[in-house]
PDB file of C-alpha atoms in Angstrom:
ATOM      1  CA  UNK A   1      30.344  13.595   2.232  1.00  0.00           C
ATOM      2  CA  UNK A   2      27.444  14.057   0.000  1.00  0.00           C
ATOM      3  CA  UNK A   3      23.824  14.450   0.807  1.00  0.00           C
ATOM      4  CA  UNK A   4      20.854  13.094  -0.003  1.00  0.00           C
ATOM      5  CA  UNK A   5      19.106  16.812   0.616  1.00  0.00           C
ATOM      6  CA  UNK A   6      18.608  19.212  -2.378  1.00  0.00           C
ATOM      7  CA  UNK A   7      18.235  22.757  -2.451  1.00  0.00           C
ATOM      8  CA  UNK A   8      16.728  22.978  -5.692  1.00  0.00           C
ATOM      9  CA  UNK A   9      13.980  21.072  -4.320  1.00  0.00           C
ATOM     10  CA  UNK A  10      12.981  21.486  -0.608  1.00  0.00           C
ATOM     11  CA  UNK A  11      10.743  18.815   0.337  1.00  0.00           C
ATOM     12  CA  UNK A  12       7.457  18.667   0.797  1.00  0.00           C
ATOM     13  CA  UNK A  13       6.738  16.564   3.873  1.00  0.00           C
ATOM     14  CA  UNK A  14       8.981  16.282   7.014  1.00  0.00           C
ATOM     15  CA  UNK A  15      12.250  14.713   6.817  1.00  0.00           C
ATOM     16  CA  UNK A  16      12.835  12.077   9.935  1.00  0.00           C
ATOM     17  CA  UNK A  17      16.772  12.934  10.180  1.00  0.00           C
ATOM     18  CA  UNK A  18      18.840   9.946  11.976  1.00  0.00           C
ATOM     19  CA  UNK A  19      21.245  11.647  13.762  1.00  0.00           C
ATOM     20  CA  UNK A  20      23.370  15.301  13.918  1.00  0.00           C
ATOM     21  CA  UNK A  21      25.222  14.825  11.056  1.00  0.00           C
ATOM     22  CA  UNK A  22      22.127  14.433   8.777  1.00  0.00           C
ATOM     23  CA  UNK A  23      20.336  17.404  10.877  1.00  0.00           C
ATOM     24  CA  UNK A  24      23.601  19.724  10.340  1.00  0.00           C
ATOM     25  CA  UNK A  25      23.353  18.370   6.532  1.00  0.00           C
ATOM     26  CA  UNK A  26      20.053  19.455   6.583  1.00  0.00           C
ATOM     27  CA  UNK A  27      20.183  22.411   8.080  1.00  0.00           C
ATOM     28  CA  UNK A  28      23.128  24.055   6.039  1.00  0.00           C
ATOM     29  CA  UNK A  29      21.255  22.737   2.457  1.00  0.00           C
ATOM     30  CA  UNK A  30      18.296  24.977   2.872  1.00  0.00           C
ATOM     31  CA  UNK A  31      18.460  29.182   4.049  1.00  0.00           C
ATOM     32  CA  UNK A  32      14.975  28.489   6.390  1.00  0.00           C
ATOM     33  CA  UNK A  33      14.257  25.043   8.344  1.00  0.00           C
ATOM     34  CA  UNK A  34      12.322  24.140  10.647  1.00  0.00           C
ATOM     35  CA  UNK A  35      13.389  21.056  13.076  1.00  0.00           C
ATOM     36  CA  UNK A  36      11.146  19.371  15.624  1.00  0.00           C
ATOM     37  CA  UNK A  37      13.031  17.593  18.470  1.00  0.00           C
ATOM     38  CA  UNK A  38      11.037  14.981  19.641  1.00  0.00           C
ATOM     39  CA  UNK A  39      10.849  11.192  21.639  1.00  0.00           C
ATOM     40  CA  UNK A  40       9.131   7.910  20.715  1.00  0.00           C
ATOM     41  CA  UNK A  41       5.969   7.286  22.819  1.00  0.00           C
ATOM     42  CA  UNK A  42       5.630  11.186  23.230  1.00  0.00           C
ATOM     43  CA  UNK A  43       1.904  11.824  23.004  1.00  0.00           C
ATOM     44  CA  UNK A  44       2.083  15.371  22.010  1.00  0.00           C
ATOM     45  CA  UNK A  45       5.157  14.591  20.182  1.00  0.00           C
ATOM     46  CA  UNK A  46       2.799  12.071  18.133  1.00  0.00           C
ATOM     47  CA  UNK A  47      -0.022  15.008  17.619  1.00  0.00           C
ATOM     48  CA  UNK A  48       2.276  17.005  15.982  1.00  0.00           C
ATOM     49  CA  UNK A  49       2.653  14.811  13.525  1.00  0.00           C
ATOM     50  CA  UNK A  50      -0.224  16.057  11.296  1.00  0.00           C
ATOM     51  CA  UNK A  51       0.566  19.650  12.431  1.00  0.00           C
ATOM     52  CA  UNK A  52       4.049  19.010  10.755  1.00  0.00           C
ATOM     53  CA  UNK A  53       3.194  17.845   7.405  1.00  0.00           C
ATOM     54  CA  UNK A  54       1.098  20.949   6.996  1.00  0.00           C
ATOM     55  CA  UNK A  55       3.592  23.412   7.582  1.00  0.00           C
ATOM     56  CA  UNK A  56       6.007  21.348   5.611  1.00  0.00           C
ATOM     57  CA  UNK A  57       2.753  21.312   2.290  1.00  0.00           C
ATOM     58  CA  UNK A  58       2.727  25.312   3.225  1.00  0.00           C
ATOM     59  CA  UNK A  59       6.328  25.448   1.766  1.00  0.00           C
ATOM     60  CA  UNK A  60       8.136  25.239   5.060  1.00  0.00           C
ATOM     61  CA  UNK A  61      11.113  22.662   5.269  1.00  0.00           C
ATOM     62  CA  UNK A  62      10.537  20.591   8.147  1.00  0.00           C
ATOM     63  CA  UNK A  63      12.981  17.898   9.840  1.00  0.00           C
ATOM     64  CA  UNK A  64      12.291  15.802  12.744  1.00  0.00           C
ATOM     65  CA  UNK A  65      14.868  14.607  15.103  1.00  0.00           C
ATOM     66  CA  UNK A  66      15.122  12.075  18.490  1.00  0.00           C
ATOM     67  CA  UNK A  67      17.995  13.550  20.311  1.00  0.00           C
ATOM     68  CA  UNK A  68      18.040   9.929  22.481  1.00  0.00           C
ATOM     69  CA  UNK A  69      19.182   8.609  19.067  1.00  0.00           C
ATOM     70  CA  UNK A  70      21.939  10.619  19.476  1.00  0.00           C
ATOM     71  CA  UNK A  71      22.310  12.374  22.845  1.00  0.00           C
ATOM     72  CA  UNK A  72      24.844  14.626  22.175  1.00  0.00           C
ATOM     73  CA  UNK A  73      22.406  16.587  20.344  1.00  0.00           C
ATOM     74  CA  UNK A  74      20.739  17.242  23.896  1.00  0.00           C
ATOM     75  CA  UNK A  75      23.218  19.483  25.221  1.00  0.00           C
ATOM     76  CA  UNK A  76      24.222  20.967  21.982  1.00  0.00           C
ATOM     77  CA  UNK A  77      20.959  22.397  21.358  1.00  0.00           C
ATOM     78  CA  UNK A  78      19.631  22.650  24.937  1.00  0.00           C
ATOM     79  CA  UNK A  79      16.605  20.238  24.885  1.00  0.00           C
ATOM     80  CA  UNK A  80      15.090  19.933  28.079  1.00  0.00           C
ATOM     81  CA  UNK A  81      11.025  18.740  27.108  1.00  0.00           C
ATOM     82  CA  UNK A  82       9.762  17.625  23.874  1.00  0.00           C
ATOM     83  CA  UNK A  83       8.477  18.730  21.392  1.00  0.00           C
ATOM     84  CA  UNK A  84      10.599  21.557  20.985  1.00  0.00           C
ATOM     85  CA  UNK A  85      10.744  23.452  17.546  1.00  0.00           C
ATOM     86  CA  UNK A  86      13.936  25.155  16.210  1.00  0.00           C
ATOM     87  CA  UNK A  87      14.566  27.284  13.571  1.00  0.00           C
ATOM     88  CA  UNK A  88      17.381  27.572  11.440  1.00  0.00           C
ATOM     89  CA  UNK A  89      18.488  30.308   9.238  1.00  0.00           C
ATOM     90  CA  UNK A  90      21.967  29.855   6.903  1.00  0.00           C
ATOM     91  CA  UNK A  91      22.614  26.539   9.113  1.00  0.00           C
ATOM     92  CA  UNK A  92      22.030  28.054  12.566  1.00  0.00           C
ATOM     93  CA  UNK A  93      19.771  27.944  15.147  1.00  0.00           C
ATOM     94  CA  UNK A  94      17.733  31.328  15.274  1.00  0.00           C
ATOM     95  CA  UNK A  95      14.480  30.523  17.433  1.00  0.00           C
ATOM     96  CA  UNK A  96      12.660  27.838  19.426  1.00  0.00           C
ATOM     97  CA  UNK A  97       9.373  27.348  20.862  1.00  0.00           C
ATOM     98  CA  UNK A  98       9.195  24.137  23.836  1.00  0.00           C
ATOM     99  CA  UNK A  99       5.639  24.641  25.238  1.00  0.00           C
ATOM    100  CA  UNK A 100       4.376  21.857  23.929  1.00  0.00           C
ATOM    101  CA  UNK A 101       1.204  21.074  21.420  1.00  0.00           C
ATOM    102  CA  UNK A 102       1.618  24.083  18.682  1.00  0.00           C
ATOM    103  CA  UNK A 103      -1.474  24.514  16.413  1.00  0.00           C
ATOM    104  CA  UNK A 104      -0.797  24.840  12.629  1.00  0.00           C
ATOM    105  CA  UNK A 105      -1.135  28.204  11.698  1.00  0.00           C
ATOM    106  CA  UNK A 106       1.502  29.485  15.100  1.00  0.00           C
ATOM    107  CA  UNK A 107       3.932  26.485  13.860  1.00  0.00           C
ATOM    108  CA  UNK A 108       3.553  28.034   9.818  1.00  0.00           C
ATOM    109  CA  UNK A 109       3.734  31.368  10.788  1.00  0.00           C
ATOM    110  CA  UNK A 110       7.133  30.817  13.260  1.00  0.00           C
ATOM    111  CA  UNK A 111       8.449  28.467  10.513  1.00  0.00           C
ATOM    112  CA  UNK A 112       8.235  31.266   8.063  1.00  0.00           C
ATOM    113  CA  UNK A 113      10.117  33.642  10.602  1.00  0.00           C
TER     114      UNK A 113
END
């Protein structure tokens, strides 16, 4: 299966991923990622939004993800509010933060680990 993602060039604004085998794509193309888990018609979810394409113009690469697009991602990476922020290093999951709104520079500065 190949992948749209490349290593040689991170992106520079969040990727909206469609479902776990794009996020596990993602995930095992870059060594550091940050992934926000989040619903439609989540308010916070929504504020982040601007908070995320910051970190992701720092040099942070930044996915988003609705799990209810495909739920099996719930369970599998134990989602139980939105937002919640994971961070990946080598393609696994490392750290999380799920107390909702996150201001930029706390986001930038767990993104960079």
């Amino acid at each position: 299966m190949s992948t749209p993602f490349n290593a040689e060039q991170p992106p520079e604004r969040p990727v909206d991923l469609a479902d776990g085998d794009e996020l596990t794509a993602f995930v095992e193309t870059y060594d550091d990622v940050l992934v926000e888990f989040y619903t439609d018609g989540c308010g916070v979810c929504a504020s982040m939004e601007p908070v995320l394409s910051g970190v992701a113009r720092s040099g942070a690469v930044v996915g988003t993800i609705n799990p209810r697009d495909d739920p099996p991602l719930v369970d599998e990476y134990r989602i139980a509010s939105v937002p919640t922020f994971v961070r990946f290093r080598d393609g696994e999951p490392v750290d999380r933060i799920s107390e909702g709104f996150v201001p930029g520079e706390q986001l930038q500065a767990f993104a960079q680990g």
